[in-house]
mmCIF file of N, CA and C in Angstrom:
data_model
loop_
_atom_site.group_PDB
_atom_site.id
_atom_site.type_symbol
_atom_site.label_atom_id
_atom_site.label_comp_id
_atom_site.label_asym_id
_atom_site.label_seq_id
_atom_site.Cartn_x
_atom_site.Cartn_y
_atom_site.Cartn_z
ATOM 1 N N MET S 1 -11.796 77.224 -22.295
ATOM 2 C CA MET S 1 -12.590 78.355 -22.716
ATOM 3 C C MET S 1 -13.440 78.859 -21.554
ATOM 4 N N LYS S 2 -13.243 80.107 -21.189
ATOM 5 C CA LYS S 2 -14.038 80.691 -20.111
ATOM 6 C C LYS S 2 -15.154 81.527 -20.729
ATOM 7 N N TYR S 3 -16.342 81.333 -20.185
ATOM 8 C CA TYR S 3 -17.484 82.114 -20.626
ATOM 9 C C TYR S 3 -18.567 82.028 -19.569
ATOM 10 N N ALA S 4 -19.502 82.959 -19.625
ATOM 11 C CA ALA S 4 -20.638 82.937 -18.705
ATOM 12 C C ALA S 4 -21.538 81.779 -19.106
ATOM 13 N N LYS S 5 -21.726 80.875 -18.214
ATOM 14 C CA LYS S 5 -22.532 79.684 -18.492
ATOM 15 C C LYS S 5 -23.997 80.073 -18.706
ATOM 16 N N SER S 6 -24.641 79.335 -19.570
ATOM 17 C CA SER S 6 -26.064 79.499 -19.814
ATOM 18 C C SER S 6 -26.853 78.779 -18.727
ATOM 19 N N LYS S 7 -28.089 79.192 -18.538
ATOM 20 C CA LYS S 7 -28.991 78.468 -17.639
ATOM 21 C C LYS S 7 -29.420 77.153 -18.277
ATOM 22 N N ASN S 8 -29.218 77.023 -19.568
ATOM 23 C CA ASN S 8 -29.622 75.855 -20.328
ATOM 24 C C ASN S 8 -28.406 74.956 -20.567
ATOM 25 N N ASP S 9 -28.406 73.773 -19.981
ATOM 26 C CA ASP S 9 -27.270 72.853 -20.113
ATOM 27 C C ASP S 9 -27.005 72.444 -21.556
ATOM 28 N N ILE S 10 -28.045 72.370 -22.361
ATOM 29 C CA ILE S 10 -27.856 72.003 -23.768
ATOM 30 C C ILE S 10 -27.066 73.086 -24.500
ATOM 31 N N VAL S 11 -27.286 74.335 -24.141
ATOM 32 C CA VAL S 11 -26.524 75.438 -24.721
ATOM 33 C C VAL S 11 -25.059 75.321 -24.304
ATOM 34 N N ASN S 12 -24.811 75.028 -23.031
ATOM 35 C CA ASN S 12 -23.429 74.869 -22.570
ATOM 36 C C ASN S 12 -22.733 73.721 -23.303
ATOM 37 N N GLU S 13 -23.450 72.654 -23.545
ATOM 38 C CA GLU S 13 -22.891 71.514 -24.287
ATOM 39 C C GLU S 13 -22.579 71.931 -25.727
ATOM 40 N N TYR S 14 -23.486 72.665 -26.329
ATOM 41 C CA TYR S 14 -23.288 73.168 -27.690
ATOM 42 C C TYR S 14 -22.023 74.026 -27.770
ATOM 43 N N ILE S 15 -21.877 74.945 -26.834
ATOM 44 C CA ILE S 15 -20.703 75.822 -26.808
ATOM 45 C C ILE S 15 -19.438 75.004 -26.607
ATOM 46 N N GLY S 16 -19.490 74.029 -25.707
ATOM 47 C CA GLY S 16 -18.328 73.178 -25.460
ATOM 48 C C GLY S 16 -17.906 72.372 -26.671
ATOM 49 N N ASP S 17 -18.831 72.113 -27.573
ATOM 50 C CA ASP S 17 -18.529 71.331 -28.774
ATOM 51 C C ASP S 17 -18.060 72.173 -29.955
ATOM 52 N N LEU S 18 -18.071 73.501 -29.831
ATOM 53 C CA LEU S 18 -17.598 74.348 -30.926
ATOM 54 C C LEU S 18 -16.112 74.124 -31.153
ATOM 55 N N ASN S 19 -15.690 74.175 -32.412
ATOM 56 C CA ASN S 19 -14.256 73.979 -32.665
ATOM 57 C C ASN S 19 -13.474 75.209 -32.224
ATOM 58 N N ASP S 20 -12.214 74.998 -31.947
ATOM 59 C CA ASP S 20 -11.359 76.040 -31.370
ATOM 60 C C ASP S 20 -11.188 77.256 -32.274
ATOM 61 N N GLU S 21 -11.399 77.091 -33.558
ATOM 62 C CA GLU S 21 -11.233 78.220 -34.477
ATOM 63 C C GLU S 21 -12.400 79.200 -34.400
ATOM 64 N N ILE S 22 -13.606 78.706 -34.195
ATOM 65 C CA ILE S 22 -14.782 79.574 -34.210
ATOM 66 C C ILE S 22 -15.256 79.951 -32.801
ATOM 67 N N ALA S 23 -14.890 79.173 -31.809
ATOM 68 C CA ALA S 23 -15.390 79.393 -30.446
ATOM 69 C C ALA S 23 -15.129 80.807 -29.913
ATOM 70 N N PRO S 24 -13.918 81.367 -30.058
ATOM 71 C CA PRO S 24 -13.710 82.724 -29.526
ATOM 72 C C PRO S 24 -14.633 83.764 -30.161
ATOM 73 N N LEU S 25 -14.842 83.669 -31.464
ATOM 74 C CA LEU S 25 -15.740 84.603 -32.140
ATOM 75 C C LEU S 25 -17.177 84.401 -31.665
ATOM 76 N N PHE S 26 -17.617 83.158 -31.602
ATOM 77 C CA PHE S 26 -18.971 82.844 -31.153
ATOM 78 C C PHE S 26 -19.208 83.391 -29.745
ATOM 79 N N LEU S 27 -18.255 83.174 -28.851
ATOM 80 C CA LEU S 27 -18.410 83.613 -27.457
ATOM 81 C C LEU S 27 -18.427 85.139 -27.335
ATOM 82 N N GLU S 28 -17.640 85.808 -28.150
ATOM 83 C CA GLU S 28 -17.636 87.277 -28.123
ATOM 84 C C GLU S 28 -18.983 87.826 -28.611
ATOM 85 N N ILE S 29 -19.515 87.223 -29.653
ATOM 86 C CA ILE S 29 -20.828 87.616 -30.168
ATOM 87 C C ILE S 29 -21.898 87.338 -29.121
ATOM 88 N N ARG S 30 -21.860 86.153 -28.530
ATOM 89 C CA ARG S 30 -22.839 85.779 -27.505
ATOM 90 C C ARG S 30 -22.810 86.760 -26.339
ATOM 91 N N ALA S 31 -21.618 87.114 -25.874
ATOM 92 C CA ALA S 31 -21.490 88.060 -24.762
ATOM 93 C C ALA S 31 -22.101 89.416 -25.134
ATOM 94 N N CYS S 32 -21.887 89.839 -26.353
ATOM 95 C CA CYS S 32 -22.417 91.118 -26.829
ATOM 96 C C CYS S 32 -23.947 91.072 -26.878
ATOM 97 N N VAL S 33 -24.500 89.993 -27.423
ATOM 98 C CA VAL S 33 -25.957 89.854 -27.509
ATOM 99 C C VAL S 33 -26.580 89.841 -26.117
ATOM 100 N N LEU S 34 -26.013 89.054 -25.215
ATOM 101 C CA LEU S 34 -26.581 88.941 -23.868
ATOM 102 C C LEU S 34 -26.431 90.227 -23.060
ATOM 103 N N ALA S 35 -25.360 90.991 -23.315
ATOM 104 C CA ALA S 35 -25.191 92.274 -22.623
ATOM 105 C C ALA S 35 -26.281 93.261 -23.060
ATOM 106 N N ALA S 36 -26.625 93.226 -24.327
ATOM 107 C CA ALA S 36 -27.647 94.138 -24.853
ATOM 108 C C ALA S 36 -29.061 93.621 -24.611
ATOM 109 N N GLY S 37 -29.191 92.306 -24.462
ATOM 110 C CA GLY S 37 -30.510 91.703 -24.298
ATOM 111 C C GLY S 37 -30.560 90.709 -23.166
ATOM 112 N N PRO S 38 -30.396 91.176 -21.919
ATOM 113 C CA PRO S 38 -30.357 90.245 -20.788
ATOM 114 C C PRO S 38 -31.667 89.487 -20.562
ATOM 115 N N ALA S 39 -32.753 89.918 -21.191
ATOM 116 C CA ALA S 39 -34.041 89.235 -21.034
ATOM 117 C C ALA S 39 -34.116 87.951 -21.865
ATOM 118 N N PHE S 40 -33.137 87.730 -22.734
ATOM 119 C CA PHE S 40 -33.186 86.570 -23.619
ATOM 120 C C PHE S 40 -33.015 85.251 -22.890
ATOM 121 N N ASN S 41 -33.758 84.268 -23.352
ATOM 122 C CA ASN S 41 -33.529 82.869 -23.010
ATOM 123 C C ASN S 41 -32.764 82.283 -24.191
ATOM 124 N N GLU S 42 -31.847 81.377 -23.890
ATOM 125 C CA GLU S 42 -31.093 80.726 -24.946
ATOM 126 C C GLU S 42 -31.553 79.279 -25.076
ATOM 127 N N SER S 43 -31.631 78.815 -26.307
ATOM 128 C CA SER S 43 -31.944 77.407 -26.531
ATOM 129 C C SER S 43 -31.316 76.972 -27.843
ATOM 130 N N ILE S 44 -31.222 75.673 -28.018
ATOM 131 C CA ILE S 44 -30.733 75.117 -29.267
ATOM 132 C C ILE S 44 -31.947 74.608 -30.036
ATOM 133 N N LYS S 45 -32.074 75.075 -31.260
ATOM 134 C CA LYS S 45 -33.197 74.660 -32.110
ATOM 135 C C LYS S 45 -32.647 74.230 -33.452
ATOM 136 N N TRP S 46 -33.429 73.479 -34.152
ATOM 137 C CA TRP S 46 -33.073 73.023 -35.488
ATOM 138 C C TRP S 46 -31.714 72.317 -35.490
ATOM 139 N N LYS S 47 -31.450 71.581 -34.447
ATOM 140 C CA LYS S 47 -30.272 70.728 -34.233
ATOM 141 C C LYS S 47 -28.977 71.472 -33.949
ATOM 142 N N ASN S 48 -28.717 72.589 -34.584
ATOM 143 C CA ASN S 48 -27.407 73.202 -34.402
ATOM 144 C C ASN S 48 -27.403 74.724 -34.401
ATOM 145 N N CYS S 49 -28.485 75.344 -33.995
ATOM 146 C CA CYS S 49 -28.555 76.806 -33.972
ATOM 147 C C CYS S 49 -28.925 77.283 -32.576
ATOM 148 N N LEU S 50 -28.133 78.203 -32.059
ATOM 149 C CA LEU S 50 -28.491 78.826 -30.797
ATOM 150 C C LEU S 50 -29.498 79.927 -31.115
ATOM 151 N N VAL S 51 -30.603 79.927 -30.395
ATOM 152 C CA VAL S 51 -31.652 80.912 -30.628
ATOM 153 C C VAL S 51 -31.863 81.722 -29.357
ATOM 154 N N TYR S 52 -31.945 83.040 -29.535
ATOM 155 C CA TYR S 52 -32.249 83.957 -28.445
ATOM 156 C C TYR S 52 -33.725 84.299 -28.551
ATOM 157 N N ALA S 53 -34.447 84.116 -27.446
ATOM 158 C CA ALA S 53 -35.889 84.318 -27.473
ATOM 159 C C ALA S 53 -36.388 84.926 -26.169
ATOM 160 N N THR S 54 -37.578 85.485 -26.232
ATOM 161 C CA THR S 54 -38.332 85.883 -25.036
ATOM 162 C C THR S 54 -39.632 85.094 -25.149
ATOM 163 N N THR S 55 -40.712 85.766 -25.441
ATOM 164 C CA THR S 55 -41.958 85.035 -25.689
ATOM 165 C C THR S 55 -42.016 84.539 -27.131
ATOM 166 N N LYS S 56 -41.069 84.982 -27.953
ATOM 167 C CA LYS S 56 -40.953 84.521 -29.338
ATOM 168 C C LYS S 56 -39.468 84.510 -29.716
ATOM 169 N N ASN S 57 -39.154 83.838 -30.799
ATOM 170 C CA ASN S 57 -37.774 83.801 -31.287
ATOM 171 C C ASN S 57 -37.408 85.156 -31.881
ATOM 172 N N HIS S 58 -36.204 85.620 -31.527
ATOM 173 C CA HIS S 58 -35.737 86.909 -32.039
ATOM 174 C C HIS S 58 -34.522 86.770 -32.956
ATOM 175 N N ILE S 59 -33.526 86.009 -32.492
ATOM 176 C CA ILE S 59 -32.262 85.918 -33.225
ATOM 177 C C ILE S 59 -31.818 84.464 -33.261
ATOM 178 N N GLN S 60 -31.382 84.026 -34.426
ATOM 179 C CA GLN S 60 -30.840 82.682 -34.592
ATOM 180 C C GLN S 60 -29.371 82.813 -34.982
ATOM 181 N N THR S 61 -28.501 82.027 -34.367
ATOM 182 C CA THR S 61 -27.099 82.024 -34.759
ATOM 183 C C THR S 61 -26.823 80.791 -35.602
ATOM 184 N N VAL S 62 -26.073 81.007 -36.665
ATOM 185 C CA VAL S 62 -25.657 79.918 -37.538
ATOM 186 C C VAL S 62 -24.144 79.998 -37.657
ATOM 187 N N VAL S 63 -23.470 78.932 -37.258
ATOM 188 C CA VAL S 63 -22.011 78.884 -37.324
ATOM 189 C C VAL S 63 -21.602 78.279 -38.656
ATOM 190 N N GLY S 64 -20.750 78.984 -39.376
ATOM 191 C CA GLY S 64 -20.230 78.495 -40.644
ATOM 192 C C GLY S 64 -18.715 78.500 -40.596
ATOM 193 N N LYS S 65 -18.102 78.131 -41.668
ATOM 194 C CA LYS S 65 -16.643 78.108 -41.724
ATOM 195 C C LYS S 65 -16.101 79.537 -41.656
ATOM 196 N N GLY S 66 -15.480 79.869 -40.538
ATOM 197 C CA GLY S 66 -14.879 81.183 -40.363
ATOM 198 C C GLY S 66 -15.849 82.320 -40.119
ATOM 199 N N LYS S 67 -17.111 82.007 -39.848
ATOM 200 C CA LYS S 67 -18.075 83.097 -39.616
ATOM 201 C C LYS S 67 -19.211 82.624 -38.728
ATOM 202 N N VAL S 68 -19.865 83.614 -38.138
ATOM 203 C CA VAL S 68 -21.102 83.390 -37.398
ATOM 204 C C VAL S 68 -22.116 84.351 -37.997
ATOM 205 N N SER S 69 -23.244 83.801 -38.392
ATOM 206 C CA SER S 69 -24.326 84.624 -38.944
ATOM 207 C C SER S 69 -25.417 84.756 -37.901
ATOM 208 N N LEU S 70 -25.920 85.957 -37.746
ATOM 209 C CA LEU S 70 -27.035 86.225 -36.845
ATOM 210 C C LEU S 70 -28.238 86.570 -37.704
ATOM 211 N N ILE S 71 -29.269 85.766 -37.588
ATOM 212 C CA ILE S 71 -30.484 86.006 -38.350
ATOM 213 C C ILE S 71 -31.493 86.671 -37.420
ATOM 214 N N PHE S 72 -31.846 87.889 -37.745
ATOM 215 C CA PHE S 72 -32.854 88.635 -36.990
ATOM 216 C C PHE S 72 -34.195 88.333 -37.647
ATOM 217 N N PHE S 73 -35.049 87.609 -36.940
ATOM 218 C CA PHE S 73 -36.308 87.157 -37.527
ATOM 219 C C PHE S 73 -37.194 88.304 -37.995
ATOM 220 N N GLU S 74 -37.140 89.439 -37.298
ATOM 221 C CA GLU S 74 -37.920 90.624 -37.676
ATOM 222 C C GLU S 74 -36.968 91.726 -38.150
ATOM 223 N N GLY S 75 -35.971 91.345 -38.919
ATOM 224 C CA GLY S 75 -34.916 92.264 -39.339
ATOM 225 C C GLY S 75 -35.362 93.440 -40.167
ATOM 226 N N THR S 76 -36.456 93.289 -40.920
ATOM 227 C CA THR S 76 -36.919 94.418 -41.738
ATOM 228 C C THR S 76 -37.446 95.564 -40.883
ATOM 229 N N ALA S 77 -37.773 95.278 -39.628
ATOM 230 C CA ALA S 77 -38.268 96.319 -38.723
ATOM 231 C C ALA S 77 -37.127 97.096 -38.065
ATOM 232 N N LEU S 78 -35.877 96.657 -38.289
ATOM 233 C CA LEU S 78 -34.731 97.310 -37.651
ATOM 234 C C LEU S 78 -34.252 98.484 -38.488
ATOM 235 N N ASN S 79 -33.834 99.539 -37.800
ATOM 236 C CA ASN S 79 -33.188 100.667 -38.450
ATOM 237 C C ASN S 79 -31.724 100.264 -38.658
ATOM 238 N N ASP S 80 -31.338 100.055 -39.903
ATOM 239 C CA ASP S 80 -29.987 99.573 -40.220
ATOM 240 C C ASP S 80 -29.067 100.738 -40.577
ATOM 241 N N LYS S 81 -28.857 101.625 -39.616
ATOM 242 C CA LYS S 81 -28.020 102.800 -39.890
ATOM 243 C C LYS S 81 -26.549 102.437 -40.096
ATOM 244 N N TYR S 82 -26.157 101.197 -39.774
ATOM 245 C CA TYR S 82 -24.772 100.755 -39.958
ATOM 246 C C TYR S 82 -24.564 100.051 -41.298
ATOM 247 N N GLY S 83 -25.644 99.705 -41.967
ATOM 248 C CA GLY S 83 -25.549 99.044 -43.263
ATOM 249 C C GLY S 83 -24.977 97.638 -43.205
ATOM 250 N N LEU S 84 -25.196 96.938 -42.099
ATOM 251 C CA LEU S 84 -24.601 95.615 -41.917
ATOM 252 C C LEU S 84 -25.575 94.458 -42.102
ATOM 253 N N LEU S 85 -26.841 94.762 -42.283
ATOM 254 C CA LEU S 85 -27.831 93.697 -42.420
ATOM 255 C C LEU S 85 -28.022 93.348 -43.892
ATOM 256 N N GLU S 86 -28.063 92.045 -44.160
ATOM 257 C CA GLU S 86 -28.198 91.556 -45.526
ATOM 258 C C GLU S 86 -29.501 90.793 -45.676
ATOM 259 N N GLY S 87 -29.954 90.687 -46.915
ATOM 260 C CA GLY S 87 -31.121 89.873 -47.223
ATOM 261 C C GLY S 87 -32.220 90.680 -47.859
ATOM 262 N N ASP S 88 -33.068 89.959 -48.557
ATOM 263 C CA ASP S 88 -34.179 90.626 -49.221
ATOM 264 C C ASP S 88 -35.494 89.882 -49.003
ATOM 265 N N GLY S 89 -35.530 89.089 -47.937
ATOM 266 C CA GLY S 89 -36.766 88.388 -47.590
ATOM 267 C C GLY S 89 -37.816 89.346 -47.053
ATOM 268 N N SER S 90 -38.999 88.832 -46.830
ATOM 269 C CA SER S 90 -40.087 89.697 -46.384
ATOM 270 C C SER S 90 -39.942 90.138 -44.931
ATOM 271 N N LYS S 91 -39.150 89.415 -44.116
ATOM 272 C CA LYS S 91 -38.995 89.791 -42.703
ATOM 273 C C LYS S 91 -37.563 89.702 -42.186
ATOM 274 N N ALA S 92 -36.888 88.604 -42.408
ATOM 275 C CA ALA S 92 -35.581 88.345 -41.786
ATOM 276 C C ALA S 92 -34.459 89.135 -42.461
ATOM 277 N N ARG S 93 -33.453 89.462 -41.645
ATOM 278 C CA ARG S 93 -32.208 90.052 -42.122
ATOM 279 C C ARG S 93 -31.061 89.373 -41.378
ATOM 280 N N THR S 94 -29.897 89.325 -42.018
ATOM 281 C CA THR S 94 -28.745 88.603 -41.477
ATOM 282 C C THR S 94 -27.551 89.532 -41.309
ATOM 283 N N MET S 95 -26.861 89.370 -40.193
ATOM 284 C CA MET S 95 -25.586 90.042 -39.945
ATOM 285 C C MET S 95 -24.525 88.958 -39.913
ATOM 286 N N ARG S 96 -23.545 89.042 -40.806
ATOM 287 C CA ARG S 96 -22.470 88.048 -40.854
ATOM 288 C C ARG S 96 -21.229 88.629 -40.192
ATOM 289 N N ILE S 97 -20.646 87.854 -39.295
ATOM 290 C CA ILE S 97 -19.485 88.323 -38.534
ATOM 291 C C ILE S 97 -18.337 87.343 -38.756
ATOM 292 N N THR S 98 -17.183 87.881 -39.157
ATOM 293 C CA THR S 98 -16.049 87.024 -39.494
ATOM 294 C C THR S 98 -14.802 87.264 -38.648
ATOM 295 N N SER S 99 -14.812 88.327 -37.842
ATOM 296 C CA SER S 99 -13.616 88.579 -37.028
ATOM 297 C C SER S 99 -13.986 89.186 -35.685
ATOM 298 N N LEU S 100 -13.057 89.079 -34.747
ATOM 299 C CA LEU S 100 -13.290 89.576 -33.394
ATOM 300 C C LEU S 100 -13.403 91.100 -33.325
ATOM 301 N N ASP S 101 -13.003 91.797 -34.371
ATOM 302 C CA ASP S 101 -13.122 93.260 -34.352
ATOM 303 C C ASP S 101 -14.411 93.732 -35.036
ATOM 304 N N PHE S 102 -15.479 92.936 -34.890
ATOM 305 C CA PHE S 102 -16.767 93.303 -35.471
ATOM 306 C C PHE S 102 -17.349 94.533 -34.768
ATOM 307 N N ASN S 103 -18.334 95.127 -35.382
ATOM 308 C CA ASN S 103 -18.964 96.337 -34.862
ATOM 309 C C ASN S 103 -19.926 95.973 -33.720
ATOM 310 N N LYS S 104 -19.400 96.009 -32.505
ATOM 311 C CA LYS S 104 -20.185 95.650 -31.319
ATOM 312 C C LYS S 104 -21.298 96.667 -31.053
ATOM 313 N N THR S 105 -21.030 97.922 -31.360
ATOM 314 C CA THR S 105 -22.045 98.960 -31.182
ATOM 315 C C THR S 105 -23.253 98.662 -32.059
ATOM 316 N N ALA S 106 -23.001 98.288 -33.296
ATOM 317 C CA ALA S 106 -24.096 97.965 -34.212
ATOM 318 C C ALA S 106 -24.871 96.752 -33.723
ATOM 319 N N LEU S 107 -24.165 95.705 -33.328
ATOM 320 C CA LEU S 107 -24.853 94.499 -32.871
ATOM 321 C C LEU S 107 -25.722 94.797 -31.649
ATOM 322 N N LYS S 108 -25.184 95.523 -30.697
ATOM 323 C CA LYS S 108 -25.978 95.859 -29.507
ATOM 324 C C LYS S 108 -27.201 96.690 -29.881
ATOM 325 N N ASP S 109 -27.040 97.601 -30.817
ATOM 326 C CA ASP S 109 -28.166 98.415 -31.263
ATOM 327 C C ASP S 109 -29.240 97.539 -31.910
ATOM 328 N N TYR S 110 -28.840 96.621 -32.777
ATOM 329 C CA TYR S 110 -29.810 95.721 -33.418
ATOM 330 C C TYR S 110 -30.546 94.888 -32.371
ATOM 331 N N VAL S 111 -29.812 94.396 -31.378
ATOM 332 C CA VAL S 111 -30.428 93.574 -30.327
ATOM 333 C C VAL S 111 -31.440 94.399 -29.538
ATOM 334 N N LYS S 112 -31.057 95.595 -29.152
ATOM 335 C CA LYS S 112 -31.978 96.454 -28.381
ATOM 336 C C LYS S 112 -33.218 96.806 -29.194
ATOM 337 N N GLN S 113 -33.022 97.081 -30.489
ATOM 338 C CA GLN S 113 -34.172 97.362 -31.349
ATOM 339 C C GLN S 113 -35.092 96.147 -31.441
ATOM 340 N N THR S 114 -34.482 94.979 -31.554
ATOM 341 C CA THR S 114 -35.267 93.739 -31.652
ATOM 342 C C THR S 114 -36.167 93.581 -30.439
ATOM 343 N N LEU S 115 -35.603 93.797 -29.262
ATOM 344 C CA LEU S 115 -36.401 93.669 -28.045
ATOM 345 C C LEU S 115 -37.457 94.761 -27.937
ATOM 346 N N LYS S 116 -37.105 95.967 -28.333
ATOM 347 C CA LYS S 116 -38.046 97.086 -28.283
ATOM 348 C C LYS S 116 -39.221 96.847 -29.218
ATOM 349 N N ASN S 117 -38.945 96.235 -30.373
ATOM 350 C CA ASN S 117 -39.996 95.976 -31.360
ATOM 351 C C ASN S 117 -40.938 94.859 -30.942
ATOM 352 N N GLU S 118 -40.563 94.120 -29.891
ATOM 353 C CA GLU S 118 -41.426 93.026 -29.420
ATOM 354 C C GLU S 118 -42.729 93.563 -28.862
ATOM 355 N N LYS S 119 -42.678 94.733 -28.298
ATOM 356 C CA LYS S 119 -43.825 95.269 -27.573
ATOM 357 C C LYS S 119 -44.852 95.892 -28.486
#
C-alpha cells in the first residue's frame, strides 16, 4: 500500500494495520482530508480513531465494516449544501463513506469550512 506517510509513527502503524478491504477507502479519504486541510496534525485517540486536529480536535475517523465515518466535532456549524451530514446532536455531524466514488468535493468543502470555523 502506497500512501503519504504521516509525521506520526503511530498513525503509520495504524494505517499499516488496516485490513485490505477498507485500507484503499481509508487512504483515499485521508488524502482528500489532508489535501483540503494541510494544517492538520494526525493522531490516534481513543485506541482506534484517527483524529485530525490543529489547536483542537476537528474530525474523527471511525472505521467500520465496509465504511469509514468522519465525525465533524463542530458539524452543526457547517453549511451542508450536499446533504451528506447525519446526526441530531447538539454539535457533531457524521459523514459516512462506503465507496471510492464518494463526493470528494463535498468532503473537501466540509474540511475547509471546519478549519475556517476555527478562527
